[in-house]
CSV table of C-alpha atoms and ligand atoms in Angstrom, one decimal:
chain,number,residue,atom,x,y,z
F,198,MET,CA,14.6,-9.8,6.8
F,199,ARG,CA,14.6,-11.2,3.3
F,200,VAL,CA,12.5,-9.2,0.8
F,201,LEU,CA,11.6,-10.2,-2.7
F,202,VAL,CA,10.9,-7.3,-5.1
F,203,THR,CA,9.1,-8.0,-8.4
F,204,GLY,CA,9.9,-5.3,-10.9
F,205,GLY,CA,13.1,-4.7,-8.9
F,206,ALA,CA,15.0,-3.4,-12.0
F,207,GLY,CA,12.4,-0.8,-12.8
F,208,PHE,CA,12.0,2.9,-11.7
F,209,ILE,CA,10.3,2.5,-8.4
F,210,GLY,CA,11.5,-1.1,-7.8
F,211,SER,CA,15.2,-0.3,-8.1
F,212,ASN,CA,14.9,2.7,-5.7
F,213,LEU,CA,13.1,0.4,-3.3
F,214,VAL,CA,15.9,-2.3,-3.6
F,215,ASP,CA,18.5,0.4,-2.8
F,216,ARG,CA,16.6,1.5,0.3
F,217,LEU,CA,16.1,-2.0,1.6
F,218,LEU,CA,19.8,-2.8,1.2
F,219,SER,CA,20.7,0.4,3.0
F,220,GLU,CA,18.7,-0.9,5.9
F,221,GLY,CA,20.6,-4.2,6.0
F,222,HIS,CA,17.9,-6.4,4.5
F,223,GLU,CA,18.5,-9.3,2.1
F,224,VAL,CA,16.9,-8.4,-1.3
F,225,VAL,CA,15.9,-10.7,-4.1
F,226,ALA,CA,14.9,-8.8,-7.3
F,227,VAL,CA,12.8,-10.6,-9.9
F,228,ASP,CA,12.5,-8.8,-13.2
F,229,ASP,CA,12.3,-9.8,-16.9
F,230,LEU,CA,14.1,-6.6,-17.9
F,231,SER,CA,11.3,-5.7,-20.3
F,232,THR,CA,11.3,-2.0,-19.3
F,233,GLY,CA,13.7,-2.2,-16.3
F,234,SER,CA,17.5,-2.4,-16.6
F,235,ARG,CA,20.6,-3.8,-14.9
F,236,GLU,CA,22.0,-0.3,-14.9
F,237,ASN,CA,19.3,0.7,-12.4
F,238,LEU,CA,20.8,-2.0,-10.1
F,239,SER,CA,24.4,-1.1,-10.5
F,240,GLU,CA,24.8,0.0,-6.9
F,241,ALA,CA,22.7,-2.9,-5.5
F,242,ALA,CA,24.8,-5.4,-7.5
F,243,LYS,CA,27.8,-4.4,-5.3
F,244,SER,CA,26.1,-5.9,-2.2
F,245,ASP,CA,26.5,-9.5,-1.2
F,246,ARG,CA,23.0,-9.3,0.3
F,247,PHE,CA,21.5,-8.7,-3.2
F,248,GLN,CA,20.5,-11.1,-6.0
F,249,LEU,CA,18.7,-10.4,-9.3
F,250,HIS,CA,16.8,-13.2,-11.1
F,251,GLU,CA,16.0,-12.4,-14.7
F,252,LEU,CA,12.6,-14.0,-14.8
F,253,ASP,CA,9.0,-13.4,-15.9
F,254,ILE,CA,6.7,-13.4,-12.9
F,255,ARG,CA,4.4,-15.8,-14.7
F,256,ASP,CA,7.2,-18.4,-15.0
F,257,PRO,CA,6.6,-21.4,-12.7
F,258,ALA,CA,10.3,-21.0,-11.7
F,259,LEU,CA,9.1,-18.0,-9.5
F,260,ILE,CA,7.3,-20.5,-7.3
F,261,GLY,CA,10.5,-22.6,-7.0
F,262,LEU,CA,12.5,-19.6,-6.2
F,263,ALA,CA,10.1,-18.5,-3.4
F,264,THR,CA,9.9,-22.0,-2.0
F,265,GLU,CA,13.7,-22.1,-1.8
F,266,LEU,CA,14.3,-18.6,-0.5
F,267,ARG,CA,11.2,-18.1,1.6
F,268,PRO,CA,11.0,-14.3,1.5
F,269,GLU,CA,9.3,-12.8,4.5
F,270,VAL,CA,7.9,-10.0,2.5
F,271,ILE,CA,7.1,-9.6,-1.2
F,272,CYS,CA,6.8,-6.2,-2.8
F,273,HIS,CA,4.9,-6.7,-6.0
F,274,LEU,CA,5.7,-3.9,-8.5
F,275,ALA,CA,6.2,-5.8,-11.8
F,276,ALA,CA,3.5,-4.8,-14.2
F,277,GLN,CA,2.4,-3.6,-17.6
F,278,ILE,CA,2.1,0.1,-16.5
F,279,SER,CA,0.6,2.0,-19.5
F,280,VAL,CA,-3.1,2.8,-19.5
F,281,ARG,CA,-3.0,3.5,-23.3
F,282,LYS,CA,-1.3,0.1,-24.0
F,283,SER,CA,-3.9,-1.6,-21.9
F,284,VAL,CA,-6.7,-0.1,-24.0
F,285,ALA,CA,-4.9,-1.1,-27.2
F,286,ASP,CA,-4.2,-4.7,-25.9
F,287,PRO,CA,-6.4,-5.6,-22.9
F,288,VAL,CA,-5.4,-9.3,-23.2
F,289,HIS,CA,-1.7,-8.6,-22.9
F,290,ASP,CA,-2.4,-6.3,-19.9
F,291,ALA,CA,-4.5,-9.0,-18.2
F,292,ARG,CA,-1.8,-11.6,-18.8
F,293,LEU,CA,0.8,-9.6,-17.1
F,294,ASN,CA,-1.2,-7.9,-14.4
F,295,VAL,CA,-3.8,-10.5,-13.5
F,296,GLU,CA,-2.0,-13.7,-14.2
F,297,GLY,CA,1.2,-12.2,-13.0
F,298,THR,CA,-0.3,-11.2,-9.6
F,299,ALA,CA,-1.9,-14.7,-9.2
F,300,SER,CA,1.5,-16.2,-9.9
F,301,VAL,CA,3.2,-13.9,-7.3
F,302,LEU,CA,0.6,-14.7,-4.7
F,303,THR,CA,1.0,-18.4,-5.3
F,304,ALA,CA,4.8,-18.0,-4.9
F,305,ALA,CA,4.0,-16.1,-1.6
F,306,HIS,CA,1.9,-19.0,-0.4
F,307,GLN,CA,4.5,-21.6,-1.3
F,308,GLY,CA,7.3,-19.5,0.2
F,309,ASN,CA,5.5,-19.0,3.5
F,310,THR,CA,5.6,-15.3,3.0
F,311,ARG,CA,4.2,-13.2,5.8
F,312,LYS,CA,3.1,-10.1,3.8
F,313,VAL,CA,2.7,-8.9,0.2
F,314,LEU,CA,2.8,-5.2,-0.7
F,315,PHE,CA,1.0,-4.3,-3.9
F,316,ALA,CA,1.6,-1.2,-6.1
F,317,SER,CA,-1.9,-0.1,-7.2
F,318,SER,CA,-2.8,3.0,-9.1
F,319,VAL,CA,-5.2,6.0,-8.8
F,320,ALA,CA,-6.6,4.6,-12.1
F,321,VAL,CA,-8.8,2.4,-9.9
F,322,TYR,CA,-10.7,5.5,-8.8
F,323,GLY,CA,-11.8,6.3,-12.4
F,324,ARG,CA,-13.5,9.7,-12.5
F,325,PRO,CA,-13.8,10.5,-8.8
F,326,SER,CA,-16.6,12.7,-7.5
F,327,ALA,CA,-14.4,14.5,-5.0
F,328,ILE,CA,-10.7,15.5,-4.9
F,329,PRO,CA,-8.5,14.7,-3.0
F,330,VAL,CA,-9.8,11.1,-3.4
F,331,PRO,CA,-10.1,9.2,-0.1
F,332,ASP,CA,-8.7,5.6,-0.1
F,333,ASP,CA,-12.1,4.2,0.5
F,334,ALA,CA,-13.6,5.8,-2.6
F,335,PRO,CA,-15.7,3.4,-4.7
F,336,ALA,CA,-13.7,1.7,-7.5
F,337,ASP,CA,-14.6,2.9,-11.0
F,338,PRO,CA,-12.1,1.2,-13.3
F,339,ARG,CA,-12.3,2.9,-16.8
F,340,SER,CA,-9.4,1.1,-18.5
F,341,PRO,CA,-8.2,-2.5,-18.7
F,342,TYR,CA,-5.1,-1.3,-16.6
F,343,ALA,CA,-7.4,0.0,-13.9
F,344,ALA,CA,-9.4,-3.3,-14.0
F,345,SER,CA,-6.3,-5.4,-13.8
F,346,LYS,CA,-5.0,-3.4,-10.8
F,347,LEU,CA,-8.3,-3.7,-9.0
F,348,SER,CA,-8.2,-7.4,-9.7
F,349,GLY,CA,-4.8,-7.6,-8.1
F,350,GLU,CA,-6.2,-5.9,-5.0
F,351,THR,CA,-9.0,-8.5,-4.9
F,352,TYR,CA,-6.6,-11.4,-5.3
F,353,LEU,CA,-4.7,-10.1,-2.2
F,354,ALA,CA,-7.8,-10.3,-0.1
F,355,THR,CA,-8.6,-13.7,-1.5
F,356,PHE,CA,-5.1,-15.1,-0.6
F,357,ARG,CA,-5.4,-13.6,2.8
F,358,ALA,CA,-8.7,-15.4,3.3
F,359,LEU,CA,-7.4,-18.6,1.9
F,360,TYR,CA,-3.9,-18.8,3.5
F,361,GLY,CA,-3.6,-15.9,6.0
F,362,ILE,CA,-1.0,-14.0,3.9
F,363,GLU,CA,-1.1,-10.4,5.1
F,364,TYR,CA,-1.1,-7.6,2.6
F,365,THR,CA,-1.2,-3.8,2.2
F,366,THR,CA,-2.2,-2.1,-1.1
F,367,LEU,CA,-0.4,1.1,-1.8
F,368,VAL,CA,-2.2,3.3,-4.3
F,369,LEU,CA,0.5,5.4,-5.9
F,370,SER,CA,-0.4,8.8,-7.4
F,371,ASN,CA,2.0,10.2,-10.1
F,372,VAL,CA,5.5,9.1,-9.0
F,373,TYR,CA,8.6,10.9,-10.3
F,374,GLY,CA,12.3,10.9,-9.6
F,375,PRO,CA,15.6,9.5,-10.6
F,376,ARG,CA,15.5,6.4,-13.0
F,377,GLN,CA,12.0,7.2,-14.4
F,378,SER,CA,12.1,6.5,-18.1
F,379,PRO,CA,11.1,9.3,-20.5
F,380,ASP,CA,10.0,6.7,-23.0
F,381,GLY,CA,6.3,6.1,-23.3
F,382,GLU,CA,3.5,8.2,-21.7
F,383,ALA,CA,3.8,7.2,-18.1
F,384,GLY,CA,6.0,10.0,-16.6
F,385,VAL,CA,5.3,13.5,-17.7
F,386,ILE,CA,8.1,14.8,-15.4
F,387,ALA,CA,10.6,12.5,-17.1
F,388,ILE,CA,9.4,13.5,-20.5
F,389,PHE,CA,9.5,17.3,-19.8
F,390,THR,CA,12.9,16.9,-18.1
F,391,ASP,CA,14.3,15.0,-21.1
F,392,GLY,CA,12.9,17.5,-23.6
F,393,LEU,CA,14.1,20.6,-21.7
F,394,LEU,CA,17.6,19.2,-21.1
F,395,SER,CA,18.1,18.1,-24.7
F,396,GLY,CA,16.4,21.1,-26.3
F,397,THR,CA,13.7,19.1,-28.1
F,398,PRO,CA,10.1,20.5,-28.1
F,399,THR,CA,7.9,19.8,-25.1
F,400,VAL,CA,4.1,19.6,-25.5
F,401,VAL,CA,1.3,20.4,-23.0
F,402,TYR,CA,-2.0,18.7,-23.9
F,403,GLY,CA,-5.0,21.0,-23.4
F,404,ASP,CA,-4.7,24.5,-22.0
F,405,GLY,CA,-2.3,23.6,-19.2
F,406,THR,CA,-4.8,23.6,-16.4
F,407,GLN,CA,-5.0,19.8,-16.0
F,408,THR,CA,-3.7,18.8,-12.6
F,409,ARG,CA,-2.0,15.8,-11.1
F,410,ASP,CA,-0.6,14.9,-7.6
F,411,TYR,CA,3.2,14.3,-7.9
F,412,VAL,CA,4.9,12.2,-5.2
F,413,TYR,CA,8.7,11.8,-5.1
F,414,VAL,CA,10.0,8.2,-5.5
F,415,GLU,CA,12.0,8.3,-2.2
F,416,ASP,CA,8.7,9.0,-0.4
F,417,VAL,CA,6.9,6.2,-2.2
F,418,VAL,CA,9.8,3.8,-1.3
F,419,ASP,CA,9.5,4.9,2.3
F,420,GLY,CA,5.8,4.0,2.2
F,421,PHE,CA,6.7,0.4,1.1
F,422,VAL,CA,9.3,0.1,3.9
F,423,ARG,CA,6.8,1.3,6.5
F,424,ALA,CA,4.1,-1.0,5.2
F,425,SER,CA,6.4,-4.0,5.4
F,426,GLY,CA,6.0,-4.1,9.2
F,427,GLN,CA,2.8,-5.0,11.1
F,428,GLY,CA,1.0,-1.7,10.3
F,429,GLY,CA,-1.7,-1.4,7.6
F,430,ASN,CA,-2.5,-5.1,7.4
F,431,GLY,CA,-5.5,-5.8,5.0
F,432,ARG,CA,-5.7,-2.1,4.1
F,433,ARG,CA,-5.4,0.2,1.1
F,434,PHE,CA,-3.5,3.5,1.5
F,435,ASN,CA,-3.0,6.4,-0.9
F,436,LEU,CA,0.7,7.4,-1.3
F,437,GLY,CA,0.4,11.0,-2.7
F,438,THR,CA,0.6,14.5,-1.4
F,439,GLY,CA,-3.0,15.7,-1.8
F,440,ILE,CA,-1.6,18.7,-3.7
F,441,GLN,CA,-2.6,19.4,-7.3
F,442,THR,CA,-0.1,20.9,-9.7
F,443,THR,CA,-1.1,22.1,-13.2
F,444,ASP,CA,0.8,20.9,-16.3
F,445,ARG,CA,1.7,24.5,-17.1
F,446,ARG,CA,3.2,25.1,-13.6
F,447,LEU,CA,5.0,21.8,-13.7
F,448,HIS,CA,6.6,22.8,-17.0
F,449,SER,CA,7.8,26.1,-15.5
F,450,LEU,CA,9.2,24.4,-12.4
F,451,ILE,CA,11.2,21.9,-14.5
F,452,ALA,CA,12.4,24.6,-17.0
F,453,ASP,CA,13.6,26.6,-14.0
F,454,ALA,CA,15.4,23.6,-12.5
F,455,ALA,CA,17.0,22.8,-15.9
F,456,GLY,CA,17.8,26.4,-16.7
F,457,SER,CA,15.9,26.1,-20.0
F,458,PRO,CA,13.4,28.4,-21.6
F,459,ASP,CA,9.8,27.9,-20.4
F,460,LYS,CA,8.1,27.7,-23.8
F,461,PRO,CA,6.0,24.5,-24.2
F,462,GLY,CA,4.0,23.8,-27.3
F,463,PHE,CA,0.3,23.2,-26.9
F,464,ALA,CA,-1.8,20.4,-28.4
F,465,PRO,CA,-5.5,19.4,-28.1
F,466,PRO,CA,-6.3,17.4,-24.9
F,467,ARG,CA,-6.0,13.6,-25.2
F,468,LEU,CA,-9.1,11.5,-25.2
F,469,GLY,CA,-9.9,10.1,-21.7
F,470,ASP,CA,-7.4,12.3,-19.8
F,471,LEU,CA,-8.9,13.4,-16.4
F,472,PRO,CA,-9.0,17.2,-15.9
F,473,ALA,CA,-7.8,16.9,-12.3
F,474,MET,CA,-6.5,14.3,-9.8
F,475,ALA,CA,-5.1,14.2,-6.3
F,476,VAL,CA,-5.4,11.7,-3.5
F,477,ASP,CA,-5.9,12.0,0.2
F,478,PRO,CA,-2.9,10.6,1.9
F,479,VAL,CA,-3.9,11.4,5.5
F,480,PRO,CA,-5.0,7.8,6.5
F,481,ALA,CA,-1.4,6.7,5.7
F,482,PHE,CA,-0.1,9.2,8.3
F,483,ASP,CA,-1.9,7.3,11.1
F,484,GLY,CA,-1.9,3.8,9.6
F,485,LEU,CA,1.7,3.6,8.5
F,486,GLY,CA,3.4,6.6,10.2
F,487,TRP,CA,4.1,7.8,6.7
F,488,GLN,CA,4.3,11.3,5.3
F,489,PRO,CA,5.5,12.7,2.0
F,490,ARG,CA,8.7,14.7,2.9
F,491,VAL,CA,10.2,15.9,-0.4
F,492,ASP,CA,8.5,19.0,-1.8
F,493,LEU,CA,8.0,19.3,-5.6
F,494,SER,CA,10.7,21.8,-6.3
F,495,THR,CA,13.4,19.9,-4.3
F,496,GLY,CA,12.3,16.6,-6.0
F,497,LEU,CA,12.4,18.2,-9.4
F,498,LYS,CA,15.9,19.6,-8.8
F,499,ASN,CA,17.1,16.1,-7.8
F,500,THR,CA,15.4,14.6,-10.9
F,501,VAL,CA,17.0,17.2,-13.2
F,502,GLU,CA,20.4,16.6,-11.6
F,503,TRP,CA,20.1,12.9,-12.1
F,504,ALA,CA,18.9,13.3,-15.7
F,505,ARG,CA,21.8,15.6,-16.5
F,506,SER,CA,24.4,13.1,-15.2
F,507,ARG,CA,22.8,10.1,-17.0
F,508,PRO,CA,24.6,8.9,-20.1
F,509,ARG,CA,22.5,9.5,-23.2
M,860,NAD,N1,5.2,5.3,-11.9
M,860,NAD,C1,4.0,5.7,-11.5
M,860,NAD,O1,3.7,6.9,-11.4
M,860,NAD,C2,3.1,4.7,-10.9
M,860,NAD,C3,1.8,5.1,-10.5
M,860,NAD,C4,0.9,4.1,-10.0
M,860,NAD,C5,1.3,2.8,-10.0
M,860,NAD,N2,2.5,2.4,-10.4
M,860,NAD,C6,2.9,1.0,-10.3
M,860,NAD,O2,4.1,0.8,-9.7
M,860,NAD,C7,4.8,-0.3,-10.3
M,860,NAD,C8,6.2,0.1,-10.8
M,860,NAD,O3,6.1,1.0,-11.8
M,860,NAD,P1,7.3,1.8,-12.4
M,860,NAD,O4,6.9,3.2,-12.7
M,860,NAD,O5,8.5,1.6,-11.6
M,860,NAD,O6,7.5,1.1,-13.8
M,860,NAD,P2,8.7,0.3,-14.5
M,860,NAD,O7,8.2,-0.1,-15.9
M,860,NAD,O8,9.9,1.1,-14.4
M,860,NAD,O9,8.8,-1.0,-13.6
M,860,NAD,C9,8.2,-2.2,-13.9
M,860,NAD,C10,9.2,-3.3,-13.8
M,860,NAD,O10,8.5,-4.5,-14.0
M,860,NAD,C11,9.3,-5.3,-14.9
M,860,NAD,N3,8.3,-6.3,-15.5
M,860,NAD,C12,7.3,-6.0,-16.3
M,860,NAD,N4,6.7,-7.2,-16.7
M,860,NAD,C13,7.3,-8.2,-16.0
M,860,NAD,C14,7.1,-9.6,-16.0
M,860,NAD,N5,6.2,-10.2,-16.7
M,860,NAD,N6,8.0,-10.3,-15.2
M,860,NAD,C15,9.0,-9.7,-14.5
M,860,NAD,N7,9.2,-8.4,-14.5
M,860,NAD,C16,8.4,-7.6,-15.3
M,860,NAD,C17,9.9,-4.4,-15.9
M,860,NAD,O11,11.0,-4.8,-16.6
M,860,NAD,C18,10.2,-3.2,-14.9
M,860,NAD,O12,11.5,-3.3,-14.4
M,860,NAD,C19,3.9,-0.8,-11.4
M,860,NAD,O13,3.1,-1.9,-10.8
M,860,NAD,C20,3.0,0.3,-11.7
M,860,NAD,O14,1.7,-0.1,-12.2
M,860,NAD,C21,3.4,3.3,-10.9
């Protein structure tokens, strides 16, 4: 089938592009290369079933492209991804994540797309009352980023009601793996890996007991592939492991994989950081036939290996 991936030059998007191509699909990546790169797509570019369109998802040309190419499925990953940036500039976040999603859904309608898959975030759960958080937990958006992701989820339901476009929302926990950028605050694993390999100081915020649920990018990509079929229509699923890992343990595991000293610096906790987070992935086992398969130490070894071989 033909699949359009927005944000296809980014960390998760480019891994998804490679997986879809490996399964014989035709893949159209749309990306403005604001944080993504052509380098991420160097393997994909060798395939005659792949095309990259350097385009902002809000550009009306996206609708023309979808009308011409009629992608059966659209995986919508292009976004402003930083919670902190969304707090600093909520209007910019809304322009990209709300207007952008409305544009992608309009393109899906014009292109007669069967299904849209949407990358949402655990941020929509805010400060949950129970961990692991079930995928039907009440929304509690506490940042403009969370509000814009929740708005995206609402738009999916609206376009389904209007035009019958199917959708599945995939709520991603903390994704890590090859191609994640160490720039910015999004990926602590990429940041620790970069620091430990280059010998620059690494910092743990708080006392190191804060927890997160880390899921390997290959597993997340597998969730998208499974959701592209008939399963999970009109539903939201968590893609995570349900396992909490503390910041301090994470640092030790990466130091071990990198063969570096395990001596982080400590700084005061950052305002607004949640003390703990993990999501309940079990409904995705039944609904999508999905399960996370890569354990943290294997995933970290792969990530360190990739970071070591990356030109600096
Ligand atoms: N990485 C995580 O842990 C995580 C967790 C939850 C949700 N998500 C979501 O997954 C998606 C992908 O995240 P990622 O970590 O791969 O980030 P990323 O920054 O690597 O990928 C985003 C891609 O979108 C592109 N993009 C941004 N604005 C665009 C625009 N206006 N038009 C076209 N392209 C645009 C960027 O160039 C980039 O290639 C995002 O929607 C993000 O919110 C990620």
